[in-house]
XYZ file of C-alpha atoms in Angstrom:
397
model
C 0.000 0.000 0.000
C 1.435 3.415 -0.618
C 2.476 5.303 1.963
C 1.535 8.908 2.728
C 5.105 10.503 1.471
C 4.323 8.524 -2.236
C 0.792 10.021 -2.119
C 1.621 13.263 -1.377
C 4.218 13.189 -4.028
C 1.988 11.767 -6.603
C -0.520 14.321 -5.316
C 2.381 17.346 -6.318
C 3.018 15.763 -9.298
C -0.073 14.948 -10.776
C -3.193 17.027 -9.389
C -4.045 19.865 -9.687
C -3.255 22.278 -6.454
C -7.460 22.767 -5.617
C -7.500 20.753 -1.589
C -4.781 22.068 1.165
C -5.208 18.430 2.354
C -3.861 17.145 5.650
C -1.315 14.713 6.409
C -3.290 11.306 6.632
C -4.435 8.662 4.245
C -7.767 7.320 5.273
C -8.206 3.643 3.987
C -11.323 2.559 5.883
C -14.946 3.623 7.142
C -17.545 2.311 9.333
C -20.010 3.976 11.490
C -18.234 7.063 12.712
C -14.882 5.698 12.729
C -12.026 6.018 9.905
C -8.633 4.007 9.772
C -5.371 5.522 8.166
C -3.037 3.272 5.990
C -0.891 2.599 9.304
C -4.325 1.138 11.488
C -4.855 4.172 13.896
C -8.351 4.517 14.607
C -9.869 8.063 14.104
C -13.065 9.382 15.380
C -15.064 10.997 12.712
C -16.604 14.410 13.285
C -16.678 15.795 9.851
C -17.925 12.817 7.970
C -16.659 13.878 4.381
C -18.338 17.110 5.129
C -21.461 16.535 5.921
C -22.061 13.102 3.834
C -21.697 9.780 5.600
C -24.990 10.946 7.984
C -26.093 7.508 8.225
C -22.320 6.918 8.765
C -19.644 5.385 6.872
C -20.141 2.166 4.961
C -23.480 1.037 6.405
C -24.102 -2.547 5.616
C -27.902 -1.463 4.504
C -26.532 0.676 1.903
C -22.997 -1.407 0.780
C -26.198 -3.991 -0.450
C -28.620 -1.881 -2.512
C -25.168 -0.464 -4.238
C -24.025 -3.912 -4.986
C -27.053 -5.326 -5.803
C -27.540 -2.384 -8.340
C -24.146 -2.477 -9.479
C -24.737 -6.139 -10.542
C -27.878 -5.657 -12.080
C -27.930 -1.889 -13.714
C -25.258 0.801 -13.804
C -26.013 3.160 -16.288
C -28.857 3.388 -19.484
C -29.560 7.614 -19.165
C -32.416 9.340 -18.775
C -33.716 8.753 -22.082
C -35.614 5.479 -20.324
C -36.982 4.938 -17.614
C -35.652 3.026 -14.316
C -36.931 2.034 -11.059
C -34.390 2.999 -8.599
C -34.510 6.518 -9.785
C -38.285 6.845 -9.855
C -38.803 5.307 -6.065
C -36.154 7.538 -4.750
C -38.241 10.613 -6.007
C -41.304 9.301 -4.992
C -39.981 8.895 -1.357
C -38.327 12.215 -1.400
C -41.626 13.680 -1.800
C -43.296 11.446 0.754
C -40.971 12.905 3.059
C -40.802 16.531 1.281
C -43.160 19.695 0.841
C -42.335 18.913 -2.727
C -44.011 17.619 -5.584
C -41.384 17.033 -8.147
C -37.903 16.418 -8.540
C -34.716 16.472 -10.715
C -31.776 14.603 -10.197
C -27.789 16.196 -10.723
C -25.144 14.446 -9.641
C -24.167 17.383 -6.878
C -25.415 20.293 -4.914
C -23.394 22.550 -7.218
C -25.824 21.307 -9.962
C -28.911 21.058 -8.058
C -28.402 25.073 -7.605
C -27.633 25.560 -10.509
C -31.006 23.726 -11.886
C -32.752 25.891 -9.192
C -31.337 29.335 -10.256
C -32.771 28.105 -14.162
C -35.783 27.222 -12.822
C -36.012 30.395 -11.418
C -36.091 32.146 -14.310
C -37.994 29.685 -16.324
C -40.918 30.188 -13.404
C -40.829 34.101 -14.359
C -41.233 33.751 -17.965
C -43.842 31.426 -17.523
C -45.397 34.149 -15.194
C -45.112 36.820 -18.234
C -42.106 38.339 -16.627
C -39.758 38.240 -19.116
C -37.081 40.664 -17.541
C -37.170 39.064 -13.745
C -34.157 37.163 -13.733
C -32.204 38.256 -10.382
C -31.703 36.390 -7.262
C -31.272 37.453 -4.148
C -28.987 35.546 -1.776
C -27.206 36.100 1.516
C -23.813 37.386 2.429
C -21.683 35.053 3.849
C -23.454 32.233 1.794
C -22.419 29.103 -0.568
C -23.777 27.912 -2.996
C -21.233 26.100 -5.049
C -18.742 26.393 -7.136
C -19.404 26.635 -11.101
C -19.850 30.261 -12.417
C -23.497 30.877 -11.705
C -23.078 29.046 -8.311
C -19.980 31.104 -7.415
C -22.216 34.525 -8.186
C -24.549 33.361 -6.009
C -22.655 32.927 -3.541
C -22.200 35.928 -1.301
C -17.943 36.081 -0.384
C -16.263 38.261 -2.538
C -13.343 36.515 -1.718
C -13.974 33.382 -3.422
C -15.120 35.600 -6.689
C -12.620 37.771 -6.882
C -10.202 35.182 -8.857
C -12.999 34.611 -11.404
C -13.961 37.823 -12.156
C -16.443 39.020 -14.153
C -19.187 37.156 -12.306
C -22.303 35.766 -14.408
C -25.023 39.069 -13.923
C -27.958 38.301 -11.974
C -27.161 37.933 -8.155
C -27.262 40.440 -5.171
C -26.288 40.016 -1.944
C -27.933 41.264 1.515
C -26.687 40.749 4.904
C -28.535 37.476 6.714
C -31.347 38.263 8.737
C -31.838 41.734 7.876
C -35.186 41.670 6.564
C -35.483 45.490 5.626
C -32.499 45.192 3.418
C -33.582 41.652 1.545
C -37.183 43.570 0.729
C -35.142 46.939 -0.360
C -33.604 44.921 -3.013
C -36.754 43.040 -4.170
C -37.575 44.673 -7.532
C -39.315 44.152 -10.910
C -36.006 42.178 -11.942
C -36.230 39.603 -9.308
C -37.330 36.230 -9.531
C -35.985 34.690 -6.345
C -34.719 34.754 -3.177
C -32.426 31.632 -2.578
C -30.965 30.987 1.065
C -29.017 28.298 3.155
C -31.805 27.836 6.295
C -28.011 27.692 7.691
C -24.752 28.844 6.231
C -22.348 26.005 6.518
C -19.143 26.822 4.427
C -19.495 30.628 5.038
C -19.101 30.119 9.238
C -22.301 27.939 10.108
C -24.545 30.985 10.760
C -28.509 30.178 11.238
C -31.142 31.884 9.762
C -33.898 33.665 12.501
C -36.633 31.913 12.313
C -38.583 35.160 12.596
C -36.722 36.275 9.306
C -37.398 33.315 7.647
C -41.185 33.231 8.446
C -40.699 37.200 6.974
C -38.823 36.049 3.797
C -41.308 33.768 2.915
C -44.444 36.359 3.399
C -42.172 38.414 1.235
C -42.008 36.010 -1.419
C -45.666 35.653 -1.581
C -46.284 38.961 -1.619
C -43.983 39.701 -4.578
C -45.147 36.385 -6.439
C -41.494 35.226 -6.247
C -39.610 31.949 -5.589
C -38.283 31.097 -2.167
C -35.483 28.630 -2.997
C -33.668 26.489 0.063
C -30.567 25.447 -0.183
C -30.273 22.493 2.079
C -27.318 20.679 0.463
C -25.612 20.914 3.332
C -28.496 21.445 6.092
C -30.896 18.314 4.616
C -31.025 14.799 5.471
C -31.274 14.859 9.341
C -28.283 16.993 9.905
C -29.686 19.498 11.884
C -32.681 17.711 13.841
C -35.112 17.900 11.223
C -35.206 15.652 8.366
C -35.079 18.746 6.344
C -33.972 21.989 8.218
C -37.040 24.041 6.842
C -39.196 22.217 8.655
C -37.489 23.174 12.065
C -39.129 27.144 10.744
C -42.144 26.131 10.404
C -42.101 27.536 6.863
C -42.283 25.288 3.043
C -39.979 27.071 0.307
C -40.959 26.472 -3.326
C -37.989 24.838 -4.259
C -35.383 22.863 -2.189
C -31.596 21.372 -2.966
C -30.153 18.838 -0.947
C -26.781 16.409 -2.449
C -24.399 15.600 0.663
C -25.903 13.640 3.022
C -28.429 11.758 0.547
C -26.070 9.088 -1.104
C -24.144 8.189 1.858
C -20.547 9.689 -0.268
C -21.980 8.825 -4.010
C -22.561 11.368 -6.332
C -25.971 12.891 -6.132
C -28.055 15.851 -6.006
C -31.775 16.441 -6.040
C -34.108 19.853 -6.994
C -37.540 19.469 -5.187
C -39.733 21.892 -6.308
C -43.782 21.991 -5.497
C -46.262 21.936 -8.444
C -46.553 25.652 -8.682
C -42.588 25.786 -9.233
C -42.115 22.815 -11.336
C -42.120 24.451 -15.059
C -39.219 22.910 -17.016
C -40.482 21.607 -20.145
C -38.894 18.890 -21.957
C -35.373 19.420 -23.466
C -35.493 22.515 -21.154
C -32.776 21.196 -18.572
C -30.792 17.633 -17.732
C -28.023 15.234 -17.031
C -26.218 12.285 -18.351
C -25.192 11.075 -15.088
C -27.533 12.305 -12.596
C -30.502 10.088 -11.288
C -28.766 7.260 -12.353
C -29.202 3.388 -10.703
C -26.494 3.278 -8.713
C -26.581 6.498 -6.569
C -30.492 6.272 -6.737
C -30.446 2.851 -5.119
C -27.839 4.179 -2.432
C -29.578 7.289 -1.714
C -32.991 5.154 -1.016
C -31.497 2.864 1.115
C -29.220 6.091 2.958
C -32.906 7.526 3.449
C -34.461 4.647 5.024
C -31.821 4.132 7.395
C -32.079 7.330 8.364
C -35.659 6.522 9.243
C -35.143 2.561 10.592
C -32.501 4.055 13.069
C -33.825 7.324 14.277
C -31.085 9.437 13.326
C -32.646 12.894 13.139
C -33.835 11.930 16.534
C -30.330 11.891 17.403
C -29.031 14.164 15.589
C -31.399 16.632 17.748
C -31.014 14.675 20.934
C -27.319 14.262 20.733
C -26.787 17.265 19.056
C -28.257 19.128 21.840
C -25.840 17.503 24.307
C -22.804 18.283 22.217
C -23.684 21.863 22.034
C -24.122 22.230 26.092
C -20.596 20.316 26.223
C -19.371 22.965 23.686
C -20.836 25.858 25.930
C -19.615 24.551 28.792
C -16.213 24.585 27.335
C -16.565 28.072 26.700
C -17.508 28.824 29.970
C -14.686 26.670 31.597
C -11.580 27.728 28.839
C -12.438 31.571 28.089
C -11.279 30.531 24.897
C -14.656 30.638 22.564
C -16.214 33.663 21.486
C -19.737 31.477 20.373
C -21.262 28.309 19.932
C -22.970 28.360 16.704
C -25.866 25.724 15.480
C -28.600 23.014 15.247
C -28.789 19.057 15.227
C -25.237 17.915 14.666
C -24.384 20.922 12.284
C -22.382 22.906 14.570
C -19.457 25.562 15.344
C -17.134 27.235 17.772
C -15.688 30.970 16.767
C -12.381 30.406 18.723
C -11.171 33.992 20.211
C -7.695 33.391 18.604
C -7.007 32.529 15.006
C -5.549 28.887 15.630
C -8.689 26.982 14.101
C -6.085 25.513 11.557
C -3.282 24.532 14.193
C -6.488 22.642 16.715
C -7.500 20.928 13.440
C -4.214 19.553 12.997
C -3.349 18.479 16.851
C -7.060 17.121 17.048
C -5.940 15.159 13.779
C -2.970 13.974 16.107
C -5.266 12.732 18.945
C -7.641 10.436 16.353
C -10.226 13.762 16.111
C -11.400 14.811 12.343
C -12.768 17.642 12.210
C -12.866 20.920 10.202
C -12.035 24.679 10.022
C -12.745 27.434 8.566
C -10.842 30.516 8.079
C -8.892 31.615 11.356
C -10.954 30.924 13.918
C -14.004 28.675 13.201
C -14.007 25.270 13.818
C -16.804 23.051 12.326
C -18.391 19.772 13.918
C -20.319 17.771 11.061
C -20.639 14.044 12.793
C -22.211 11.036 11.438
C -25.770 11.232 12.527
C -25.002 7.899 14.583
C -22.500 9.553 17.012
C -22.697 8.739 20.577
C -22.424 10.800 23.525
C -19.819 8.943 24.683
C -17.768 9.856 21.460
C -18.195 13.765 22.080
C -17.037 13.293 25.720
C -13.964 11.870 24.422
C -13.420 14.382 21.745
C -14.837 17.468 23.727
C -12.276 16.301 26.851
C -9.218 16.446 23.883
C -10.218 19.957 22.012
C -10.682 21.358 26.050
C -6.899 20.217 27.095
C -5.563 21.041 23.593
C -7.527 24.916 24.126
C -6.232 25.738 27.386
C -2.812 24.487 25.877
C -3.023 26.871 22.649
């Protein structure tokens, strides 16, 4: 097996510089745990960024891949095949939505949601509405129109000129989302919580507002819960913790358990593609279908957005607590197992790494944010251990 110096100089060699990766090579997954190429046992509290939520490898879903890998890989979407039309029917079992169209990421699934946007306002009669509004702070992926809508200049800057079409408003400032809402606009399109921009949550005041807004103007209230969906943050899906229904939702990471998918769920009102309008070669197909179904039910079987609320809730009061006990966290940030520590120094990247050292995966991001995105089958006996390591390693910084 090669060892981490060969990878790391095929890696320089051979890929392009995109990931500042860290020093390990994981080789193995199962529940929350990963294994390096040397054996050491990791605790996983990233989980591929917010994928493995019914945690890695589950036997449940290792089947329906290999069963469908046997019997069906790929045909397009030219025909018809079973695993992609149950999938969608159980998405909108469990769903305010009516339809849905399958990518093979969240990147696309936004991207299908910003066209359908603008194919809702034409179909309206408003041929010039075309803008979206999004939030500061926010992500919503990475190709061009993606990157526009998402609101840090930072991460636009090296692209530059940005697709037209996109403005940006501070999060939960009502008065200054409605001050942009024009003739123009066709959307507003938000993360119910921002996880690559800091993990910041939407009010739920704000978004009960935004979505009386939206119905006022006659435009689309679009959810980005690629990030926030599947259980992650308590809820099956985190609108529902708002009490609100969007128009349109995106979800991708935590549906096919680490294979490529994404999903646009849009109700009846919002679904107006037309045939030819929009699609995909690769997305919907057998293979990720079958996984995502079987991810979903055993999400369901084994009441995992029950604990991701229940144990969720006791990570974040072991979180505060360290706060309280170290001096050495501005905030506790988050829902379910979605959640976040500002740090009052910028050493995020230096805990990431000495957590890394102690068997802890975890995330950061920028200076001084460190991100907690757990398998939804984590056990409070796994964030003791962890939250006992980040306290000595913060009072140690």
């Amino acid at each position: 097996m090669p060892n981490l110096e060969n990878l790391i100089r095929l890696n320089d060699n051979y890929h392009m510089n995109t990931y500042a990766r860290l020093p390990v090579t994981f080789v193995k997954g199962k529940g929350t745990r990963l294994w390096d190429d040397t054996g050491k046992e990791y605790i996983d509290f990233l989980s591929g960024i917010g994928v493995a939520n019914a945690g890695h490898c589950h036997p449940a879903v290792v089947e329906a891949i290999k069963n469908q890998v046997e019997s069906l890989m790929h045909v397009s979407n030219l025909y018809y095949t079973q695993p992609q039309l149950e999938l969608a029917k159980k998405l909108v079992e469990i769903s305010f939505g009516d339809k849905c169209f399958f990518s093979n990421s969240g990147a696309e699934a936004n991207e299908a949601a910003i066209k359908l946007a603008r194919r809702y306002a034409k179909a309206k009669g408003k041929d010039n509405a075309y803008e979206i509004i999004t939030a500061l702070r926010s992500f919503h992926g990475r190709t061009m129109k993606t990157l526009a809508a998402t609101g840090q200049p930072d991460k636009q800057k090296p692209f530059e000129p940005m697709p037209p079409g996109f403005k940006h408003v501070p999060l939960n400032d009502i008065d200054a989302l409605e001050n942009e809402i024009n003739e123009k606009t066709c959307a507003v399109m938000l993360e119910p919580i921002q996880g690559e921009g800091g993990v910041y949550p939407c009010d739920e005041a704000y978004l009960k507002q935004v979505r009386a807004l939206c119905d006022k103007h006659g435009i689309l209230l679009i959810l980005d819960e690629v990030q926030t969906g599947m259980g992650r943050t308590g809820h099956m899906f985190a609108y529902e913790g708002y009490g609100i229904t969007p128009d349109v939702m995106t979800l991708a990471k935590g549906l096919g358990s680490g294979l490529p998918i994404g999903v646009l769920i849009a109700s009846d009102k919002a679904s107006v593609f037309n045939p030819g309008e929009h699609g995909s070669t690769f997305g919907g197909g057998p293979v990720a279908c079958a996984g995502a179904l079987a991810t979903i039910k055993v999400i369901e079987q084994e009441g995992l957005v029950e604990n991701s609320r229940e144990v969720g809730a006791y990570f974040a009061q072991k979180l505060e607590d360290l706060k309280t006990n170290t001096g050495k966290i501005n905030e506790v940030r988050g829902r379910g197992l979605m959640l976040a520590i500002e740090l009052a120094k910028d050493n995020a990247k230096n805990i990431v790494l000495a957590l890394l050292k102690e068997g802890i995966v975890a995330n950061n991001i920028g200076g001084n944010i460190l991100r907690f995105l757990p398998p939804l089958c984590i056990t409070e006996e796994d964030i003791d251990i962890a939250v006992s390591i980040l306290a000595r390693l913060l009072v140690q910084e």
